[in-house]
Amino acid sequence: MSSLSATLNLLRPSLAPPPPSLWFCDVRNSASSYCTSRRLALFHLGSALPQSQLLGAKASELLRGERNTLEAAPVANLAQAGTAITKENALEWVKNDKRRMLHVVYRVGDLDKTIKFYTECLGMKLLRRRDIPEEQYSNAFLGYGPEDSNFVVELTYNYGVDKYNIGTGFGHFGIDVEDVSKSVELIKAKGGKVTREPGPAKSGSTIIASVEDPDGYTFELLERGLSPEPLCQVMLRVGDLDRAINFYKKAFGMELLRKRDYPEYKYTYALMGYGPEDKNPVLELTYNYGITDYDKGNGYAQIAIGTDDVYKSAEAIKLYGGKIVLEPGPLPGINTKITACLDPDGWKSVFVDNVDFMKELE
């Protein structure tokens, strides 16, 4: 077992026997039954390992303490990658980097049941599914279009774990639909749980409804017509909205698309993303008056984002207040370069080299 796998296993709770390796697995495409070389192990960081262990202070200290073994590439490679980046040029580089939201990763207690709900009730397609018995987990990728151009979900089932704590920090996933009422009727007919009946949003005129999947993750249905990215939002709660906006603008290169304050409801939200919200998925950051910290649970894991240079991405993240929990570089045994970080509120994201990501999908 590599030193990296050993370190990650230290963070794994007794949910299932530690896998012999967190890095190598075959991939099966459910649609065309083909296998790729080896799938991105970045998702294992947030899916096969419960988030409460990765995001806690002790875990972060452990990761920092194991810095030398967690290096994904030797120092010489970092110099080769040209990581000379300062606050003076970081903003321009980040702004010009080719970034998009690739996946959102989270854990479920019954993969078959969840897939059935997403395909029959939410209209998603099962893009790929794989079972890794030697590592005690299975996962599935679902969405409204191919992974090379659409934002999708990755569901992970850890053997023997049938329930997760979603916590209070995760808010919801957003889906654009043509007719909210019809969507809700279908979900009810299929036995789904509706937590908010269709009606105007209290902070606007858009018709919305809320439903829960079998694990209790909330999906907000928004009546906004056809969209190239129906899976349109990930909502997370933060303790300092201005700090979060500043971080995601500077370190992640996202645009502030919209910010609204609703004192009558005691909350403020901001939409951040890599393009107009009617054509791109967005990160919705919500601040509830007076609340500075949230329980992140162990269900929701991370968002994966494409980048042209994981080394420079990591440097920019450090410059603007983020914490690197996996140093940038190629994963052991494969050439896919990644880096993983925490934002100021402790939410995890993974940056993936764009070229390597496309090669993996081939």
Tab-separated table of C-alpha atoms in Angstrom:
chain	number	residue	atom	x	y	z
A	1	MET	CA	0.000	0.000	0.000
A	2	SER	CA	1.336	3.468	-0.853
A	3	SER	CA	2.056	5.969	1.921
A	4	LEU	CA	-0.779	8.106	0.551
A	5	SER	CA	-3.274	5.246	0.751
A	6	ALA	CA	-2.062	4.418	4.227
A	7	THR	CA	-2.541	7.997	5.374
A	8	LEU	CA	-6.038	8.173	3.925
A	9	ASN	CA	-6.912	4.908	5.624
A	10	LEU	CA	-6.033	6.502	8.952
A	11	LEU	CA	-8.864	8.922	8.305
A	12	ARG	CA	-11.366	6.219	7.413
A	13	PRO	CA	-13.787	5.333	10.260
A	14	SER	CA	-14.900	1.794	10.974
A	15	LEU	CA	-17.718	1.833	8.406
A	16	ALA	CA	-16.157	-0.933	6.367
A	17	PRO	CA	-12.779	-2.713	6.213
A	18	PRO	CA	-10.067	-0.390	4.835
A	19	PRO	CA	-9.521	-1.051	1.128
A	20	PRO	CA	-6.153	-2.351	-0.058
A	21	SER	CA	-5.816	0.681	-2.292
A	22	LEU	CA	-7.779	3.865	-2.809
A	23	TRP	CA	-6.307	4.580	-6.183
A	24	PHE	CA	-6.805	1.857	-8.760
A	25	CYS	CA	-10.028	0.578	-10.237
A	26	ASP	CA	-11.584	-0.434	-13.531
A	27	VAL	CA	-14.464	1.534	-14.927
A	28	ARG	CA	-17.505	0.175	-16.743
A	29	ASN	CA	-19.705	2.371	-18.851
A	30	SER	CA	-23.314	1.303	-18.315
A	31	ALA	CA	-24.426	2.578	-21.701
A	32	SER	CA	-21.782	1.118	-23.985
A	33	SER	CA	-20.118	-1.505	-21.751
A	34	TYR	CA	-16.603	-0.293	-22.322
A	35	CYS	CA	-13.770	0.011	-19.841
A	36	THR	CA	-11.426	2.968	-19.580
A	37	SER	CA	-7.856	2.712	-18.361
A	38	ARG	CA	-8.293	3.825	-14.757
A	39	ARG	CA	-10.859	6.232	-13.456
A	40	LEU	CA	-10.004	9.413	-11.575
A	41	ALA	CA	-9.167	8.587	-7.989
A	42	LEU	CA	-10.036	12.120	-6.961
A	43	PHE	CA	-13.592	10.991	-6.291
A	44	HIS	CA	-12.346	8.439	-3.771
A	45	LEU	CA	-11.075	11.324	-1.666
A	46	GLY	CA	-14.590	12.521	-1.094
A	47	SER	CA	-16.732	9.462	-1.635
A	48	ALA	CA	-15.115	6.329	-0.264
A	49	LEU	CA	-13.899	8.403	2.686
A	50	PRO	CA	-16.577	10.026	4.872
A	51	GLN	CA	-16.354	13.799	4.788
A	52	SER	CA	-16.504	14.297	8.548
A	53	GLN	CA	-13.105	12.661	8.725
A	54	LEU	CA	-11.650	14.731	5.901
A	55	LEU	CA	-13.016	18.066	7.015
A	56	GLY	CA	-12.438	17.912	10.750
A	57	ALA	CA	-9.651	19.930	12.345
A	58	LYS	CA	-7.793	16.839	13.524
A	59	ALA	CA	-7.941	15.306	10.068
A	60	SER	CA	-6.655	18.506	8.507
A	61	GLU	CA	-3.804	18.558	11.015
A	62	LEU	CA	-3.006	14.942	10.205
A	63	LEU	CA	-2.968	15.699	6.503
A	64	ARG	CA	-0.691	18.656	7.081
A	65	GLY	CA	1.507	16.507	9.317
A	66	GLU	CA	1.852	13.943	6.525
A	67	ARG	CA	2.669	16.609	3.957
A	68	ASN	CA	5.781	14.852	2.691
A	69	THR	CA	3.932	11.592	2.006
A	70	LEU	CA	0.890	13.347	0.586
A	71	GLU	CA	2.832	15.099	-2.134
A	72	ALA	CA	1.321	13.841	-5.370
A	73	ALA	CA	4.402	14.955	-7.309
A	74	PRO	CA	8.030	15.591	-6.355
A	75	VAL	CA	9.178	19.159	-5.816
A	76	ALA	CA	11.094	19.071	-9.071
A	77	ASN	CA	7.847	18.547	-10.926
A	78	LEU	CA	6.336	21.566	-9.225
A	79	ALA	CA	9.125	23.730	-10.545
A	80	GLN	CA	8.687	22.214	-13.987
A	81	ALA	CA	4.992	23.044	-13.869
A	82	GLY	CA	5.825	26.725	-13.535
A	83	THR	CA	4.026	27.546	-10.296
A	84	ALA	CA	5.546	30.997	-9.921
A	85	ILE	CA	2.371	32.834	-9.070
A	86	THR	CA	1.910	35.900	-6.881
A	87	LYS	CA	-1.046	37.979	-5.794
A	88	GLU	CA	-0.124	40.403	-8.551
A	89	ASN	CA	-0.612	37.858	-11.355
A	90	ALA	CA	-2.815	35.264	-9.646
A	91	LEU	CA	-6.083	37.075	-10.291
A	92	GLU	CA	-5.412	37.368	-14.016
A	93	TRP	CA	-4.300	33.752	-14.328
A	94	VAL	CA	-7.288	32.388	-12.413
A	95	LYS	CA	-9.658	34.526	-14.466
A	96	ASN	CA	-8.226	33.180	-17.729
A	97	ASP	CA	-8.041	29.543	-16.617
A	98	LYS	CA	-10.505	27.263	-18.406
A	99	ARG	CA	-12.683	26.081	-15.553
A	100	ARG	CA	-16.050	24.391	-15.245
A	101	MET	CA	-17.907	22.416	-12.604
A	102	LEU	CA	-17.555	18.705	-13.454
A	103	HIS	CA	-19.216	16.630	-10.733
A	104	VAL	CA	-20.791	16.868	-7.310
A	105	VAL	CA	-19.999	13.862	-5.124
A	106	TYR	CA	-21.994	12.490	-2.204
A	107	ARG	CA	-22.798	9.235	-0.401
A	108	VAL	CA	-25.997	7.204	-0.400
A	109	GLY	CA	-27.239	4.216	1.576
A	110	ASP	CA	-28.905	2.243	-1.231
A	111	LEU	CA	-27.478	2.791	-4.698
A	112	ASP	CA	-30.180	0.897	-6.612
A	113	LYS	CA	-32.982	2.735	-4.834
A	114	THR	CA	-31.372	6.114	-5.446
A	115	ILE	CA	-30.671	5.410	-9.120
A	116	LYS	CA	-34.311	4.375	-9.564
A	117	PHE	CA	-35.508	7.626	-7.977
A	118	TYR	CA	-33.175	9.819	-10.030
A	119	THR	CA	-34.011	8.176	-13.342
A	120	GLU	CA	-37.764	7.702	-12.859
A	121	CYS	CA	-38.606	10.818	-10.815
A	122	LEU	CA	-35.956	13.379	-11.743
A	123	GLY	CA	-35.424	12.340	-15.357
A	124	MET	CA	-31.681	11.770	-15.101
A	125	LYS	CA	-29.815	9.195	-17.152
A	126	LEU	CA	-27.503	6.585	-15.694
A	127	LEU	CA	-24.222	7.404	-17.424
A	128	ARG	CA	-21.964	4.855	-15.764
A	129	ARG	CA	-21.953	2.470	-12.856
A	130	ARG	CA	-19.151	0.464	-11.320
A	131	ASP	CA	-18.642	-1.913	-8.419
A	132	ILE	CA	-15.274	-2.151	-6.671
A	133	PRO	CA	-15.617	-5.097	-4.270
A	134	GLU	CA	-11.923	-5.140	-3.371
A	135	GLU	CA	-12.321	-1.586	-2.072
A	136	GLN	CA	-15.769	-2.145	-0.560
A	137	TYR	CA	-17.729	0.448	-2.518
A	138	SER	CA	-19.822	1.058	-5.628
A	139	ASN	CA	-20.661	4.264	-7.407
A	140	ALA	CA	-22.746	5.644	-10.242
A	141	PHE	CA	-22.676	8.751	-12.408
A	142	LEU	CA	-25.997	10.294	-13.404
A	143	GLY	CA	-27.005	13.464	-15.180
A	144	TYR	CA	-28.785	15.092	-18.091
A	145	GLY	CA	-25.935	14.881	-20.575
A	146	PRO	CA	-22.450	13.403	-21.131
A	147	GLU	CA	-19.742	14.033	-18.542
A	148	ASP	CA	-17.437	15.780	-20.989
A	149	SER	CA	-19.856	18.687	-21.300
A	150	ASN	CA	-22.378	18.493	-18.455
A	151	PHE	CA	-22.406	18.837	-14.695
A	152	VAL	CA	-23.345	15.451	-13.201
A	153	VAL	CA	-23.723	13.703	-9.855
A	154	GLU	CA	-21.540	10.907	-8.559
A	155	LEU	CA	-23.296	8.697	-6.019
A	156	THR	CA	-21.158	6.499	-3.799
A	157	TYR	CA	-22.307	3.498	-1.783
A	158	ASN	CA	-19.899	2.189	0.868
A	159	TYR	CA	-20.550	-1.475	1.630
A	160	GLY	CA	-22.569	-1.936	4.802
A	161	VAL	CA	-23.350	1.750	5.352
A	162	ASP	CA	-27.041	2.461	4.815
A	163	LYS	CA	-27.378	5.889	6.387
A	164	TYR	CA	-25.456	9.165	6.499
A	165	ASN	CA	-25.776	12.382	8.439
A	166	ILE	CA	-26.449	15.142	5.914
A	167	GLY	CA	-25.857	17.826	8.536
A	168	THR	CA	-27.103	21.403	8.543
A	169	GLY	CA	-24.579	22.946	6.157
A	170	PHE	CA	-25.672	21.318	2.917
A	171	GLY	CA	-28.765	22.995	1.477
A	172	HIS	CA	-30.017	21.519	-1.785
A	173	PHE	CA	-29.391	20.658	-5.400
A	174	GLY	CA	-31.319	22.678	-7.979
A	175	ILE	CA	-32.948	21.279	-11.129
A	176	ASP	CA	-34.548	23.338	-13.899
A	177	VAL	CA	-37.850	21.868	-15.128
A	178	GLU	CA	-40.485	23.004	-17.614
A	179	ASP	CA	-43.472	22.417	-15.340
A	180	VAL	CA	-42.970	22.112	-11.580
A	181	SER	CA	-46.529	20.922	-10.888
A	182	LYS	CA	-46.282	18.071	-13.392
A	183	SER	CA	-42.895	17.091	-12.015
A	184	VAL	CA	-44.288	16.986	-8.482
A	185	GLU	CA	-47.271	14.891	-9.599
A	186	LEU	CA	-44.909	12.372	-11.165
A	187	ILE	CA	-42.733	12.227	-8.065
A	188	LYS	CA	-45.771	11.668	-5.852
A	189	ALA	CA	-47.033	8.933	-8.172
A	190	LYS	CA	-43.670	7.191	-7.863
A	191	GLY	CA	-43.810	7.399	-4.066
A	192	GLY	CA	-41.388	10.300	-3.691
A	193	LYS	CA	-41.434	12.708	-0.770
A	194	VAL	CA	-42.515	16.296	-1.497
A	195	THR	CA	-41.431	18.723	1.227
A	196	ARG	CA	-42.660	21.934	-0.428
A	197	GLU	CA	-45.642	22.061	-2.733
A	198	PRO	CA	-45.348	24.073	-5.985
A	199	GLY	CA	-45.661	27.816	-5.576
A	200	PRO	CA	-43.796	31.111	-5.940
A	201	ALA	CA	-40.490	31.357	-4.120
A	202	LYS	CA	-40.828	33.529	-1.032
A	203	SER	CA	-37.948	35.661	-2.293
A	204	GLY	CA	-39.217	35.973	-5.884
A	205	SER	CA	-41.769	34.949	-8.478
A	206	THR	CA	-40.177	31.736	-9.806
A	207	ILE	CA	-42.387	28.701	-9.232
A	208	ILE	CA	-40.495	26.161	-7.129
A	209	ALA	CA	-41.057	22.956	-5.173
A	210	SER	CA	-38.828	20.828	-2.963
A	211	VAL	CA	-38.489	17.066	-2.850
A	212	GLU	CA	-36.262	14.676	-0.969
A	213	ASP	CA	-34.428	11.704	-2.419
A	214	PRO	CA	-34.341	8.371	-0.542
A	215	ASP	CA	-31.379	9.535	1.567
A	216	GLY	CA	-32.912	12.871	2.510
A	217	TYR	CA	-30.952	15.108	0.118
A	218	THR	CA	-33.175	17.999	-0.952
A	219	PHE	CA	-33.752	18.846	-4.606
A	220	GLU	CA	-35.305	22.190	-5.445
A	221	LEU	CA	-37.287	22.138	-8.691
A	222	LEU	CA	-37.296	25.491	-10.494
A	223	GLU	CA	-39.761	26.294	-13.275
A	224	ARG	CA	-37.426	28.033	-15.697
A	225	GLY	CA	-37.931	26.090	-18.911
A	226	LEU	CA	-35.430	24.079	-20.898
A	227	SER	CA	-31.792	24.545	-19.967
A	228	PRO	CA	-28.510	23.179	-21.340
A	229	GLU	CA	-27.626	22.402	-17.701
A	230	PRO	CA	-30.782	21.179	-15.911
A	231	LEU	CA	-28.699	20.214	-12.860
A	232	CYS	CA	-28.205	23.882	-12.147
A	233	GLN	CA	-27.358	24.508	-8.481
A	234	VAL	CA	-25.519	23.277	-5.424
A	235	MET	CA	-26.497	25.249	-2.325
A	236	LEU	CA	-24.154	25.354	0.666
A	237	ARG	CA	-24.463	27.435	3.833
A	238	VAL	CA	-21.567	29.620	4.946
A	239	GLY	CA	-20.743	31.594	8.076
A	240	ASP	CA	-19.401	34.738	6.398
A	241	LEU	CA	-20.842	35.478	2.971
A	242	ASP	CA	-18.500	38.305	2.020
A	243	ARG	CA	-15.496	36.170	2.923
A	244	ALA	CA	-16.867	33.266	0.875
A	245	ILE	CA	-17.624	35.463	-2.144
A	246	ASN	CA	-14.137	36.944	-2.033
A	247	PHE	CA	-12.557	33.495	-1.825
A	248	TYR	CA	-14.530	31.962	-4.688
A	249	LYS	CA	-13.940	35.009	-6.892
A	250	LYS	CA	-10.190	35.160	-6.324
A	251	ALA	CA	-9.157	31.569	-5.655
A	252	PHE	CA	-11.708	29.755	-7.853
A	253	GLY	CA	-12.168	32.410	-10.543
A	254	MET	CA	-15.957	32.351	-10.226
A	255	GLU	CA	-18.120	35.328	-11.085
A	256	LEU	CA	-20.569	36.825	-8.630
A	257	LEU	CA	-23.708	36.425	-10.707
A	258	ARG	CA	-26.239	37.615	-8.183
A	259	LYS	CA	-26.486	38.641	-4.536
A	260	ARG	CA	-29.744	39.223	-2.659
A	261	ASP	CA	-30.471	40.156	0.935
A	262	TYR	CA	-33.823	39.313	2.558
A	263	PRO	CA	-33.872	40.894	6.027
A	264	GLU	CA	-37.514	39.891	6.502
A	265	TYR	CA	-36.396	36.246	6.234
A	266	LYS	CA	-33.009	36.861	7.901
A	267	TYR	CA	-30.787	35.499	5.170
A	268	THR	CA	-28.618	36.582	2.241
A	269	TYR	CA	-27.511	34.490	-0.705
A	270	ALA	CA	-25.057	34.789	-3.564
A	271	LEU	CA	-24.831	32.849	-6.816
A	272	MET	CA	-21.302	32.093	-8.038
A	273	GLY	CA	-20.321	30.396	-11.267
A	274	TYR	CA	-18.360	30.267	-14.510
A	275	GLY	CA	-20.976	31.812	-16.749
A	276	PRO	CA	-24.613	32.911	-16.928
A	277	GLU	CA	-26.852	30.887	-14.615
A	278	ASP	CA	-29.268	30.002	-17.428
A	279	LYS	CA	-26.483	28.095	-19.203
A	280	ASN	CA	-24.137	26.937	-16.436
A	281	PRO	CA	-24.369	25.252	-13.032
A	282	VAL	CA	-23.883	27.616	-10.116
A	283	LEU	CA	-22.798	27.467	-6.499
A	284	GLU	CA	-25.395	29.085	-4.253
A	285	LEU	CA	-23.876	30.349	-1.000
A	286	THR	CA	-26.366	31.177	1.766
A	287	TYR	CA	-25.751	33.121	4.966
A	288	ASN	CA	-28.382	32.920	7.700
A	289	TYR	CA	-28.212	35.884	10.045
A	290	GLY	CA	-26.164	35.164	13.147
A	291	ILE	CA	-25.073	31.631	12.206
A	292	THR	CA	-21.335	31.270	11.637
A	293	ASP	CA	-20.839	27.504	11.753
A	294	TYR	CA	-22.670	24.424	10.485
A	295	ASP	CA	-22.552	20.664	10.942
A	296	LYS	CA	-21.334	19.324	7.589
A	297	GLY	CA	-22.279	15.739	8.375
A	298	ASN	CA	-20.670	12.882	6.463
A	299	GLY	CA	-22.933	12.585	3.416
A	300	TYR	CA	-22.086	15.449	1.087
A	301	ALA	CA	-18.481	15.259	-0.134
A	302	GLN	CA	-17.244	17.765	-2.735
A	303	ILE	CA	-17.450	19.488	-6.082
A	304	ALA	CA	-14.893	18.680	-8.788
A	305	ILE	CA	-13.708	21.524	-11.035
A	306	GLY	CA	-11.640	21.404	-14.220
A	307	THR	CA	-8.472	23.486	-14.574
A	308	ASP	CA	-5.602	23.887	-17.017
A	309	ASP	CA	-2.983	23.774	-14.240
A	310	VAL	CA	-3.497	22.136	-10.841
A	311	TYR	CA	-0.200	23.514	-9.561
A	312	LYS	CA	-1.103	27.136	-10.153
A	313	SER	CA	-4.621	26.464	-8.929
A	314	ALA	CA	-3.206	25.211	-5.622
A	315	GLU	CA	-0.957	28.243	-5.285
A	316	ALA	CA	-3.843	30.625	-5.908
A	317	ILE	CA	-5.975	28.785	-3.347
A	318	LYS	CA	-3.235	29.173	-0.747
A	319	LEU	CA	-2.807	32.859	-1.543
A	320	TYR	CA	-6.477	33.574	-0.939
A	321	GLY	CA	-7.082	31.697	2.274
A	322	GLY	CA	-7.847	28.119	1.234
A	323	LYS	CA	-6.210	24.998	2.665
A	324	ILE	CA	-4.634	22.383	0.433
A	325	VAL	CA	-5.415	18.878	1.722
A	326	LEU	CA	-3.867	17.066	-1.239
A	327	GLU	CA	-0.813	18.611	-2.846
A	328	PRO	CA	-1.024	19.012	-6.641
A	329	GLY	CA	0.411	16.403	-8.946
A	330	PRO	CA	-0.289	13.145	-10.794
A	331	LEU	CA	-1.991	10.383	-8.854
A	332	PRO	CA	0.164	7.342	-8.026
A	333	GLY	CA	0.176	4.907	-10.919
A	334	ILE	CA	-1.723	7.146	-13.356
A	335	ASN	CA	-1.073	10.530	-14.910
A	336	THR	CA	-4.224	12.380	-13.909
A	337	LYS	CA	-3.159	15.496	-12.025
A	338	ILE	CA	-5.358	16.788	-9.210
A	339	THR	CA	-5.299	18.888	-6.071
A	340	ALA	CA	-7.834	19.084	-3.237
A	341	CYS	CA	-8.657	21.997	-0.959
A	342	LEU	CA	-10.960	23.354	1.719
A	343	ASP	CA	-12.593	26.784	1.508
A	344	PRO	CA	-12.688	29.087	4.568
A	345	ASP	CA	-15.873	27.340	5.766
A	346	GLY	CA	-14.378	23.864	5.378
A	347	TRP	CA	-16.222	22.855	2.189
A	348	LYS	CA	-14.084	20.591	0.029
A	349	SER	CA	-13.355	20.905	-3.683
A	350	VAL	CA	-11.078	19.013	-6.057
A	351	PHE	CA	-9.393	20.525	-9.106
A	352	VAL	CA	-8.691	18.182	-12.035
A	353	ASP	CA	-6.410	18.774	-15.002
A	354	ASN	CA	-8.644	19.353	-18.046
A	355	VAL	CA	-6.553	17.381	-20.520
A	356	ASP	CA	-6.103	14.451	-18.144
A	357	PHE	CA	-9.833	14.419	-17.375
A	358	MET	CA	-10.738	14.134	-21.055
A	359	LYS	CA	-8.190	11.346	-21.524
A	360	GLU	CA	-9.746	9.440	-18.647
A	361	LEU	CA	-13.197	9.745	-20.199
A	362	GLU	CA	-11.886	8.339	-23.477
